[in-house]
mmCIF file of C-alpha atoms in Angstrom:
data_model
loop_
_atom_site.group_PDB
_atom_site.id
_atom_site.type_symbol
_atom_site.label_atom_id
_atom_site.label_comp_id
_atom_site.label_asym_id
_atom_site.label_seq_id
_atom_site.Cartn_x
_atom_site.Cartn_y
_atom_site.Cartn_z
ATOM 1 C CA UNK A 20 13.558 11.891 -7.598
ATOM 2 C CA UNK A 21 9.787 11.645 -7.196
ATOM 3 C CA UNK A 22 9.450 10.369 -10.748
ATOM 4 C CA UNK A 23 12.054 7.687 -10.037
ATOM 5 C CA UNK A 24 10.165 6.566 -6.924
ATOM 6 C CA UNK A 25 6.934 6.438 -8.937
ATOM 7 C CA UNK A 26 8.558 4.367 -11.712
ATOM 8 C CA UNK A 27 10.113 1.921 -9.235
ATOM 9 C CA UNK A 28 6.771 1.622 -7.431
ATOM 10 C CA UNK A 29 4.910 0.777 -10.627
ATOM 11 C CA UNK A 30 7.527 -1.773 -11.680
ATOM 12 C CA UNK A 31 7.516 -3.503 -8.304
ATOM 13 C CA UNK A 32 3.710 -3.464 -8.014
ATOM 14 C CA UNK A 33 3.221 -4.974 -11.467
ATOM 15 C CA UNK A 34 6.035 -7.465 -11.030
ATOM 16 C CA UNK A 35 3.892 -9.494 -8.631
ATOM 17 C CA UNK A 36 1.222 -9.941 -11.302
ATOM 18 C CA UNK A 37 3.511 -10.989 -14.140
ATOM 19 C CA UNK A 38 6.125 -13.615 -14.853
ATOM 20 C CA UNK A 39 8.707 -11.540 -12.944
ATOM 21 C CA UNK A 40 6.811 -12.290 -9.728
ATOM 22 C CA UNK A 41 8.325 -15.746 -9.687
ATOM 23 C CA UNK A 42 11.825 -14.277 -10.023
ATOM 24 C CA UNK A 43 11.511 -11.313 -7.649
ATOM 25 C CA UNK A 44 11.340 -12.341 -3.987
ATOM 26 C CA UNK A 45 8.422 -11.128 -1.947
ATOM 27 C CA UNK A 46 10.859 -9.480 0.494
ATOM 28 C CA UNK A 47 11.634 -6.862 -2.159
ATOM 29 C CA UNK A 48 7.909 -6.224 -2.697
ATOM 30 C CA UNK A 49 7.084 -5.896 0.992
ATOM 31 C CA UNK A 50 10.317 -4.039 1.751
ATOM 32 C CA UNK A 51 9.647 -1.426 -0.920
ATOM 33 C CA UNK A 52 6.071 -0.832 0.188
ATOM 34 C CA UNK A 53 7.139 -0.621 3.854
ATOM 35 C CA UNK A 54 9.663 2.029 2.818
ATOM 36 C CA UNK A 55 7.092 3.861 0.707
ATOM 37 C CA UNK A 56 4.383 3.682 3.402
ATOM 38 C CA UNK A 57 6.786 5.073 6.004
ATOM 39 C CA UNK A 58 7.759 7.844 3.598
ATOM 40 C CA UNK A 59 4.110 8.742 3.006
ATOM 41 C CA UNK A 60 3.336 8.620 6.744
ATOM 42 C CA UNK A 61 6.270 10.908 7.529
ATOM 43 C CA UNK A 62 5.245 13.369 4.808
ATOM 44 C CA UNK A 63 1.661 13.437 6.115
ATOM 45 C CA UNK A 64 2.488 13.388 9.818
ATOM 46 C CA UNK A 65 1.093 16.859 10.520
ATOM 47 C CA UNK A 66 -1.563 17.015 7.800
ATOM 48 C CA UNK A 67 -4.266 15.006 9.633
ATOM 49 C CA UNK A 68 -6.304 14.344 6.506
ATOM 50 C CA UNK A 69 -6.990 10.642 6.828
ATOM 51 C CA UNK A 70 -9.844 9.211 4.801
ATOM 52 C CA UNK A 71 -12.329 7.846 7.392
ATOM 53 C CA UNK A 72 -13.954 5.527 4.854
ATOM 54 C CA UNK A 73 -10.645 3.739 4.315
ATOM 55 C CA UNK A 74 -10.137 3.410 8.065
ATOM 56 C CA UNK A 75 -13.563 1.789 8.418
ATOM 57 C CA UNK A 76 -12.900 -0.462 5.441
ATOM 58 C CA UNK A 77 -9.586 -1.671 6.904
ATOM 59 C CA UNK A 78 -11.253 -2.266 10.280
ATOM 60 C CA UNK A 79 -13.940 -4.370 8.605
ATOM 61 C CA UNK A 80 -11.231 -6.368 6.813
ATOM 62 C CA UNK A 81 -9.418 -6.885 10.105
ATOM 63 C CA UNK A 82 -12.603 -8.015 11.871
ATOM 64 C CA UNK A 83 -13.359 -10.369 9.016
ATOM 65 C CA UNK A 84 -9.979 -12.049 9.410
ATOM 66 C CA UNK A 85 -10.358 -12.281 13.187
ATOM 67 C CA UNK A 86 -13.944 -13.572 13.252
ATOM 68 C CA UNK A 87 -13.858 -15.962 10.297
ATOM 69 C CA UNK A 88 -12.104 -19.277 10.149
ATOM 70 C CA UNK A 89 -9.742 -18.909 7.182
ATOM 71 C CA UNK A 90 -7.622 -21.723 5.816
ATOM 72 C CA UNK A 91 -3.957 -20.944 6.629
ATOM 73 C CA UNK A 92 -2.993 -21.719 3.037
ATOM 74 C CA UNK A 93 -4.355 -18.282 2.119
ATOM 75 C CA UNK A 94 -1.998 -16.512 4.610
ATOM 76 C CA UNK A 95 -4.601 -13.866 5.528
ATOM 77 C CA UNK A 96 -2.377 -11.852 7.881
ATOM 78 C CA UNK A 97 0.402 -11.514 5.317
ATOM 79 C CA UNK A 98 -2.085 -10.495 2.638
ATOM 80 C CA UNK A 99 -3.814 -8.015 4.956
ATOM 81 C CA UNK A 100 -0.484 -6.471 5.939
ATOM 82 C CA UNK A 101 0.492 -6.142 2.290
ATOM 83 C CA UNK A 102 -2.883 -4.619 1.479
ATOM 84 C CA UNK A 103 -2.609 -2.059 4.295
ATOM 85 C CA UNK A 104 0.914 -1.122 3.210
ATOM 86 C CA UNK A 105 -0.258 -0.752 -0.387
ATOM 87 C CA UNK A 106 -3.256 1.375 0.624
ATOM 88 C CA UNK A 107 -1.112 3.652 2.780
ATOM 89 C CA UNK A 108 1.651 3.919 0.170
ATOM 90 C CA UNK A 109 -0.363 4.518 -3.009
ATOM 91 C CA UNK A 110 -4.014 4.387 -2.074
ATOM 92 C CA UNK A 111 -6.544 6.903 -0.800
ATOM 93 C CA UNK A 112 -5.642 6.600 2.899
ATOM 94 C CA UNK A 113 -4.162 10.110 3.086
ATOM 95 C CA UNK A 114 -5.791 13.076 1.376
ATOM 96 C CA UNK A 115 -3.030 15.673 1.188
ATOM 97 C CA UNK A 116 -1.838 17.688 -1.785
ATOM 98 C CA UNK A 117 1.549 15.902 -1.852
ATOM 99 C CA UNK A 118 -0.062 12.491 -1.822
ATOM 100 C CA UNK A 119 -2.486 13.413 -4.585
ATOM 101 C CA UNK A 120 0.397 14.689 -6.718
ATOM 102 C CA UNK A 121 2.378 11.486 -6.130
ATOM 103 C CA UNK A 122 -0.616 9.344 -7.093
ATOM 104 C CA UNK A 123 -1.109 11.436 -10.211
ATOM 105 C CA UNK A 124 2.506 10.772 -11.222
ATOM 106 C CA UNK A 125 2.126 7.127 -10.329
ATOM 107 C CA UNK A 126 -0.936 6.503 -12.462
ATOM 108 C CA UNK A 127 0.328 8.455 -15.448
#
């Protein structure tokens, strides 16, 4: 089951950077990473190993969006939300053994 989730995650993540991105709606992309981020949060609910560097980095990104005047054509809030979901789902936000094993499967 974990291998299937890893394969689906890779296919959906890379679909946004290829020709399939025009076919696949963004709701599938965001929906999958919301599901995956919630799954990772629930699995790490009692672990309390959050990477403080990533928290600071996301806060700096948030402050940058708030304090700078960004053209709305770039949809900064949607991109930031997607980035946070991606970081929580497959990035180094959590530092538990389960998350490291999932990332290992994901990148191999």
